[in-house]
Amino acid sequence: MSAKIIDGKAIAARIKQQVAADVQQLTAAGKPVRLVAVLAGHAPVSRVYAENQARMCREVGVDYTLRELPAEVTQDHLEDLLRQLAADSTITGIMLHMPLPPQINSQQAQYAIDMLKDVEGVNPANIGHVVYGYSIIAPCTALAVVALVEETGATLRGAEITVVGASRIVGKPVALLLTERGATVTLCQIYTRDLVVHTRRADILIVAAGSPGLIEGRHVRPGAVVIDVGINRVAVPDATGKTVQKTVGDVNFNSVAPQASWLSPVPGGVGPMTVAMLLRNTVRAARLVYGLERPFGKPQG
Ligand code: NAD
């Protein structure tokens, strides 16, 4: 067997088109979609991300503004800004770039992001709402994983699903969203004894551990759907023997591809879908802010 590749880029492109149409409709109705991103400090990785985001927002018609704060910003100052953005009725979405400078308590800061405008779904209250099986706005990567699994056509009700990695922002919300869809979910973490016992019995295996190549063919039940969330930069030799940086997932692609029925690649799998879900959440936030949807009226995610 050789796995079919889940083309996250193509699926994300389709979602982006829908988002662009939604944004256009809202704008035409006098309800513009306005996202403000806050960047504290000068982490080069966040700057690149912010520039990509600005471009993508423009592509779908979202009005994007970047608010930059100095690296020495205080907790109070940052939270004041977030509260101003919450109170500003012309702003429909807010996001706060990570990592924050070391003097900032991230969870505390995320708590100051307006719950309805929280396009990344990182306000602890929004993460908590996932316990209900949906959220006002759910974390983007968790939504991306669920969407990719659904794209394969796999039956979720009654499925055995193993999630490797139990972070607040990926593993735990993914496990809860899939539980709500009727799956039997096993959530593994670094202290799990004998990981292979849990991964081998999964119809659907989701890996979000941040450990390059952790999952090999021997971990995978023949015919399983495998979703690789990991994004790891590793040093590898190029054709000339020079060391270069490469992005790899948590799944050893060549070892797992012969075993799986579906496999999401890195790059080109969960990554682009996370961005698509951020855009979709941005529309959802605008609809909530304009009162076109109710927070719990329509399950999301
Ligand atoms: P995290 O470090 O917060 O959590 C990692 C989790 O994996 C922990 O629960 C830990 O116990 C578990 N773990 C680590 N090594 C393990 C092992 N050997 N066996 C079993 N469990 C193990 O990480 P995170 O923020 O959830 O991110 C996980 C990975 O997903 C990272 O590579 C990150 O870059 C990537 N990520 C990708 C996207 C995306 O858009 N594609 C978004 C978020 C995170």
Short mmCIF file of C-alpha atoms and ligand atoms in Angstrom, two decimals:
data_model
loop_
_atom_site.label_atom_id
_atom_site.label_comp_id
_atom_site.label_asym_id
_atom_site.label_seq_id
_atom_site.Cartn_x
_atom_site.Cartn_y
_atom_site.Cartn_z
CA MET A 1 0.00 0.00 0.00
CA SER A 2 1.19 3.51 -0.67
CA ALA A 3 -0.48 6.40 1.06
CA LYS A 4 -2.48 9.00 -0.81
CA ILE A 5 -1.17 12.44 0.00
CA ILE A 6 -3.54 14.88 1.70
CA ASP A 7 -2.90 18.07 -0.23
CA GLY A 8 -3.26 20.73 2.46
CA LYS A 9 -2.28 23.48 0.03
CA ALA A 10 -5.08 22.66 -2.43
CA ILE A 11 -7.71 22.33 0.31
CA ALA A 12 -6.51 25.58 1.89
CA ALA A 13 -6.75 27.35 -1.50
CA ARG A 14 -10.38 26.27 -1.79
CA ILE A 15 -11.16 27.58 1.72
CA LYS A 16 -9.39 30.87 0.92
CA GLN A 17 -11.68 31.35 -2.08
CA GLN A 18 -14.73 30.88 0.11
CA VAL A 19 -13.30 33.31 2.68
CA ALA A 20 -12.70 35.92 -0.05
CA ALA A 21 -16.33 35.59 -1.18
CA ASP A 22 -17.57 35.91 2.43
CA VAL A 23 -15.41 38.97 3.08
CA GLN A 24 -16.66 40.58 -0.12
CA GLN A 25 -20.26 39.97 0.89
CA LEU A 26 -19.70 41.45 4.36
CA THR A 27 -17.86 44.47 2.95
CA ALA A 28 -20.61 45.09 0.38
CA ALA A 29 -23.11 45.07 3.26
CA GLY A 30 -21.10 47.84 5.00
CA LYS A 31 -19.50 45.41 7.46
CA PRO A 32 -15.77 45.42 6.72
CA VAL A 33 -13.52 42.72 8.17
CA ARG A 34 -10.68 44.42 10.08
CA LEU A 35 -7.92 42.41 11.74
CA VAL A 36 -5.29 43.94 14.03
CA ALA A 37 -2.18 41.89 14.82
CA VAL A 38 -0.01 42.86 17.79
CA LEU A 39 3.71 42.17 17.64
CA ALA A 40 5.78 42.78 20.78
CA GLY A 41 9.55 42.73 20.34
CA HIS A 42 11.46 41.91 17.22
CA ALA A 43 11.57 38.11 16.91
CA PRO A 44 12.54 37.65 13.22
CA VAL A 45 10.30 34.57 12.92
CA SER A 46 7.24 36.57 14.03
CA ARG A 47 8.09 39.37 11.60
CA VAL A 48 8.20 36.95 8.66
CA TYR A 49 4.91 35.44 9.83
CA ALA A 50 3.36 38.93 10.17
CA GLU A 51 4.44 39.88 6.63
CA ASN A 52 2.98 36.66 5.20
CA GLN A 53 -0.21 37.28 7.11
CA ALA A 54 -0.55 40.83 5.80
CA ARG A 55 -0.19 39.53 2.24
CA MET A 56 -2.75 36.76 2.74
CA CYS A 57 -5.25 39.10 4.35
CA ARG A 58 -4.94 41.49 1.41
CA GLU A 59 -5.54 38.57 -0.96
CA VAL A 60 -8.91 37.79 0.63
CA GLY A 61 -9.96 41.41 1.20
CA VAL A 62 -9.36 41.60 4.96
CA ASP A 63 -8.16 45.01 6.18
CA TYR A 64 -4.99 44.15 8.15
CA THR A 65 -3.03 46.40 10.52
CA LEU A 66 0.13 45.50 12.43
CA ARG A 67 0.60 47.22 15.83
CA GLU A 68 4.21 46.97 16.96
CA LEU A 69 5.32 47.32 20.57
CA PRO A 70 8.91 47.53 21.88
CA ALA A 71 10.56 44.39 23.32
CA GLU A 72 10.55 46.00 26.79
CA VAL A 73 6.76 46.51 26.81
CA THR A 74 5.11 45.87 30.19
CA GLN A 75 2.26 43.48 30.88
CA ASP A 76 -0.03 46.40 31.75
CA HIS A 77 0.78 48.30 28.58
CA LEU A 78 0.18 45.24 26.38
CA GLU A 79 -3.10 44.39 28.11
CA ASP A 80 -4.24 48.04 27.86
CA LEU A 81 -3.73 47.92 24.11
CA LEU A 82 -5.63 44.63 23.84
CA ARG A 83 -8.51 46.13 25.83
CA GLN A 84 -8.57 49.21 23.59
CA LEU A 85 -8.81 46.93 20.55
CA ALA A 86 -11.60 44.99 22.26
CA ALA A 87 -13.56 48.20 22.88
CA ASP A 88 -13.08 49.53 19.33
CA SER A 89 -16.24 48.55 17.45
CA THR A 90 -14.58 49.09 14.05
CA ILE A 91 -12.14 46.23 14.71
CA THR A 92 -13.50 42.73 14.16
CA GLY A 93 -10.43 40.55 14.80
CA ILE A 94 -7.38 40.59 17.10
CA MET A 95 -4.31 38.38 17.19
CA LEU A 96 -1.22 38.44 19.37
CA HIS A 97 2.03 37.16 17.91
CA MET A 98 4.03 34.56 19.84
CA PRO A 99 6.61 34.33 21.26
CA LEU A 100 6.16 37.29 23.59
CA PRO A 101 9.11 38.89 25.42
CA PRO A 102 10.11 36.99 28.60
CA GLN A 103 8.65 39.55 31.06
CA ILE A 104 5.14 38.92 29.63
CA ASN A 105 2.80 36.25 31.00
CA SER A 106 1.37 34.92 27.72
CA GLN A 107 -1.71 33.26 29.17
CA GLN A 108 -2.61 36.41 31.06
CA ALA A 109 -2.15 38.48 27.91
CA GLN A 110 -4.22 36.08 25.79
CA TYR A 111 -6.97 36.36 28.39
CA ALA A 112 -7.20 40.08 27.50
CA ILE A 113 -8.03 39.30 23.85
CA ASP A 114 -11.74 39.83 23.29
CA MET A 115 -13.36 36.39 23.16
CA LEU A 116 -15.40 37.15 20.02
CA LYS A 117 -12.48 38.80 18.18
CA ASP A 118 -9.95 36.09 19.12
CA VAL A 119 -9.22 34.82 15.57
CA GLU A 120 -6.58 32.33 16.72
CA GLY A 121 -8.84 30.85 19.39
CA VAL A 122 -6.16 31.26 22.08
CA ASN A 123 -8.05 33.08 24.83
CA PRO A 124 -8.04 30.45 27.63
CA ALA A 125 -11.83 30.75 27.71
CA ASN A 126 -12.09 29.87 24.01
CA ILE A 127 -9.78 26.89 24.49
CA GLY A 128 -11.94 25.87 27.47
CA HIS A 129 -15.13 26.08 25.43
CA VAL A 130 -13.82 23.23 23.26
CA VAL A 131 -14.88 20.98 26.16
CA TYR A 132 -18.37 21.51 24.76
CA GLY A 133 -17.16 19.95 21.51
CA TYR A 134 -17.16 23.30 19.74
CA SER A 135 -16.13 26.77 20.65
CA ILE A 136 -16.91 30.41 20.06
CA ILE A 137 -13.64 30.38 18.12
CA ALA A 138 -11.52 27.21 18.28
CA PRO A 139 -7.70 27.08 17.96
CA CYS A 140 -6.70 27.16 14.26
CA THR A 141 -4.39 24.15 14.17
CA ALA A 142 -6.92 21.93 15.95
CA LEU A 143 -9.56 22.97 13.39
CA ALA A 144 -7.04 22.33 10.59
CA VAL A 145 -6.41 18.76 11.79
CA VAL A 146 -10.13 17.97 12.02
CA ALA A 147 -10.73 19.44 8.53
CA LEU A 148 -7.93 17.36 6.99
CA VAL A 149 -9.21 14.15 8.59
CA GLU A 150 -12.71 14.94 7.29
CA GLU A 151 -11.29 15.53 3.78
CA THR A 152 -10.14 11.88 3.64
CA GLY A 153 -13.74 10.74 4.07
CA ALA A 154 -12.76 8.63 7.10
CA THR A 155 -15.64 7.71 9.40
CA LEU A 156 -15.13 9.39 12.76
CA ARG A 157 -18.00 7.86 14.71
CA GLY A 158 -16.62 4.80 16.49
CA ALA A 159 -13.11 5.27 15.05
CA GLU A 160 -10.04 4.54 17.17
CA ILE A 161 -7.98 7.72 17.10
CA THR A 162 -4.61 8.25 18.76
CA VAL A 163 -3.27 11.76 19.25
CA VAL A 164 0.44 11.96 20.10
CA GLY A 165 1.10 15.25 21.93
CA ALA A 166 -1.17 16.82 24.53
CA SER A 167 -0.49 20.56 24.32
CA ARG A 168 -3.21 23.06 25.20
CA ILE A 169 -3.21 24.54 21.72
CA VAL A 170 -3.05 21.39 19.54
CA GLY A 171 -3.29 17.90 21.08
CA LYS A 172 -5.92 18.47 23.78
CA PRO A 173 -8.37 20.51 21.64
CA VAL A 174 -7.97 18.04 18.74
CA ALA A 175 -8.81 15.17 21.10
CA LEU A 176 -11.92 16.96 22.37
CA LEU A 177 -13.18 18.00 18.92
CA LEU A 178 -12.82 14.40 17.70
CA THR A 179 -14.45 12.98 20.83
CA GLU A 180 -17.45 15.20 20.08
CA ARG A 181 -17.62 13.57 16.64
CA GLY A 182 -18.01 10.14 18.20
CA ALA A 183 -14.43 8.85 18.06
CA THR A 184 -12.68 6.89 20.80
CA VAL A 185 -9.62 9.03 21.40
CA THR A 186 -6.37 8.08 23.13
CA LEU A 187 -4.22 11.07 24.05
CA CYS A 188 -0.50 10.30 24.41
CA GLN A 189 2.27 12.48 25.78
CA ILE A 190 5.94 12.30 26.68
CA TYR A 191 5.24 10.08 29.72
CA THR A 192 3.17 7.55 27.77
CA ARG A 193 4.61 4.05 28.30
CA ASP A 194 5.00 2.04 25.13
CA LEU A 195 3.78 4.59 22.56
CA VAL A 196 3.65 2.01 19.78
CA VAL A 197 0.84 0.06 21.53
CA HIS A 198 -1.40 3.13 21.24
CA THR A 199 -0.35 4.27 17.77
CA ARG A 200 -0.61 0.76 16.24
CA ARG A 201 -4.26 0.38 17.08
CA ALA A 202 -5.33 3.72 15.62
CA ASP A 203 -7.52 3.98 12.53
CA ILE A 204 -6.49 7.63 12.54
CA LEU A 205 -3.15 8.76 13.96
CA ILE A 206 -2.46 12.43 14.67
CA VAL A 207 1.05 13.45 15.65
CA ALA A 208 1.82 16.81 17.28
CA ALA A 209 4.87 16.18 19.46
CA GLY A 210 7.58 18.43 18.00
CA SER A 211 9.94 15.46 17.66
CA PRO A 212 11.35 14.98 14.13
CA GLY A 213 10.72 11.56 12.64
CA LEU A 214 9.24 10.18 15.88
CA ILE A 215 6.66 8.03 14.07
CA GLU A 216 7.91 5.27 11.80
CA GLY A 217 6.19 2.57 9.79
CA ARG A 218 6.22 0.18 12.73
CA HIS A 219 4.04 2.63 14.72
CA VAL A 220 1.28 2.64 12.10
CA ARG A 221 -1.57 0.22 11.58
CA PRO A 222 -1.79 -0.78 7.90
CA GLY A 223 -4.37 1.43 6.18
CA ALA A 224 -4.43 4.13 8.86
CA VAL A 225 -4.93 7.83 8.16
CA VAL A 226 -1.88 9.75 9.45
CA ILE A 227 -1.86 13.50 10.08
CA ASP A 228 1.53 15.07 10.80
CA VAL A 229 1.30 18.38 12.67
CA GLY A 230 4.99 18.67 13.55
CA ILE A 231 7.13 21.46 12.15
CA ASN A 232 10.80 20.94 12.93
CA ARG A 233 13.89 22.58 11.49
CA VAL A 234 16.72 20.06 11.16
CA ALA A 235 20.22 20.24 9.71
CA VAL A 236 20.80 17.85 6.80
CA PRO A 237 23.59 17.50 4.23
CA ASP A 238 22.72 18.70 0.70
CA ALA A 239 23.90 17.06 -2.55
CA THR A 240 27.36 18.66 -2.16
CA GLY A 241 27.72 17.56 1.46
CA LYS A 242 27.11 21.09 2.80
CA THR A 243 24.84 21.32 5.87
CA VAL A 244 21.48 22.99 5.16
CA GLN A 245 18.29 23.54 7.19
CA LYS A 246 15.20 21.60 6.22
CA THR A 247 11.63 21.54 7.57
CA VAL A 248 10.41 18.08 8.54
CA GLY A 249 7.43 16.71 10.44
CA ASP A 250 7.12 14.32 13.38
CA VAL A 251 6.45 11.47 10.95
CA ASN A 252 9.19 9.69 9.02
CA PHE A 253 7.47 10.09 5.65
CA ASN A 254 9.32 7.38 3.70
CA SER A 255 8.89 4.82 6.44
CA VAL A 256 5.16 5.55 7.03
CA ALA A 257 3.95 6.10 3.43
CA PRO A 258 3.93 2.36 2.55
CA GLN A 259 1.77 1.61 5.64
CA ALA A 260 -0.79 4.42 5.66
CA SER A 261 -3.86 4.94 3.46
CA TRP A 262 -3.64 8.74 3.73
CA LEU A 263 -0.74 10.88 4.89
CA SER A 264 -0.40 14.64 5.31
CA PRO A 265 3.02 15.93 4.23
CA VAL A 266 5.29 18.49 5.91
CA PRO A 267 5.47 21.04 4.46
CA GLY A 268 2.17 21.31 2.57
CA GLY A 269 -0.25 19.61 4.98
CA VAL A 270 -1.42 21.04 8.30
CA GLY A 271 0.63 24.26 7.88
CA PRO A 272 -1.35 25.84 5.01
CA MET A 273 -4.60 24.56 6.51
CA THR A 274 -3.84 26.35 9.80
CA VAL A 275 -3.53 29.60 7.86
CA ALA A 276 -6.81 28.87 6.05
CA MET A 277 -8.51 28.26 9.40
CA LEU A 278 -7.13 31.56 10.71
CA LEU A 279 -8.80 33.31 7.77
CA ARG A 280 -12.01 31.39 8.29
CA ASN A 281 -11.94 32.30 12.00
CA THR A 282 -11.43 35.94 10.97
CA VAL A 283 -14.71 35.84 9.06
CA ARG A 284 -16.42 34.03 11.93
CA ALA A 285 -15.19 36.72 14.37
CA ALA A 286 -16.52 39.50 12.11
CA ARG A 287 -19.90 37.79 11.88
CA LEU A 288 -19.99 37.48 15.69
CA VAL A 289 -18.97 41.12 16.20
CA TYR A 290 -21.63 42.31 13.73
CA GLY A 291 -24.23 40.12 15.43
CA LEU A 292 -24.81 37.98 12.33
CA GLU A 293 -24.02 34.80 14.29
CA ARG A 294 -24.49 33.98 17.94
CA PRO A 295 -21.52 32.65 19.94
CA PHE A 296 -23.17 29.32 20.67
CA GLY A 297 -25.91 29.44 18.07
CA LYS A 298 -24.04 27.42 15.49
CA PRO A 299 -21.40 24.86 16.47
CA GLN A 300 -18.00 25.62 15.00
CA GLY A 301 -15.11 23.27 14.44
P1 NAD B 1 4.32 21.38 22.77
O1 NAD B 1 5.80 21.32 22.94
O2 NAD B 1 3.53 22.42 23.49
O3 NAD B 1 3.72 19.96 23.18
C1 NAD B 1 4.29 18.77 22.74
C2 NAD B 1 3.50 17.61 23.28
O4 NAD B 1 4.06 16.41 22.74
C3 NAD B 1 3.56 17.46 24.80
O5 NAD B 1 2.31 17.03 25.28
C4 NAD B 1 4.60 16.36 25.01
O6 NAD B 1 4.37 15.63 26.20
C5 NAD B 1 4.37 15.50 23.77
N1 NAD B 1 5.58 14.76 23.34
C6 NAD B 1 6.81 15.26 23.07
N2 NAD B 1 7.65 14.26 22.71
C7 NAD B 1 6.94 13.11 22.77
C8 NAD B 1 7.25 11.75 22.54
N3 NAD B 1 8.48 11.37 22.21
N4 NAD B 1 6.28 10.83 22.71
C9 NAD B 1 5.02 11.20 23.06
N5 NAD B 1 4.66 12.49 23.30
C10 NAD B 1 5.62 13.43 23.16
O7 NAD B 1 4.10 21.45 21.21
P2 NAD B 1 2.89 22.03 20.29
O8 NAD B 1 2.85 23.50 20.41
O9 NAD B 1 1.65 21.24 20.51
O10 NAD B 1 3.49 21.67 18.87
C11 NAD B 1 3.75 20.33 18.48
C12 NAD B 1 4.36 20.32 17.10
O11 NAD B 1 3.41 20.86 16.19
C13 NAD B 1 5.60 21.22 16.94
O12 NAD B 1 6.48 20.63 15.99
C14 NAD B 1 5.05 22.50 16.39
O13 NAD B 1 6.01 23.23 15.62
C15 NAD B 1 3.96 21.98 15.50
N6 NAD B 1 2.88 22.94 15.27
C16 NAD B 1 2.48 23.08 13.99
C17 NAD B 1 1.47 23.96 13.69
C18 NAD B 1 1.03 24.10 12.26
O14 NAD B 1 0.42 25.08 11.89
N7 NAD B 1 1.30 23.11 11.40
C19 NAD B 1 0.85 24.71 14.70
C20 NAD B 1 1.24 24.50 16.02
C21 NAD B 1 2.26 23.61 16.29
#
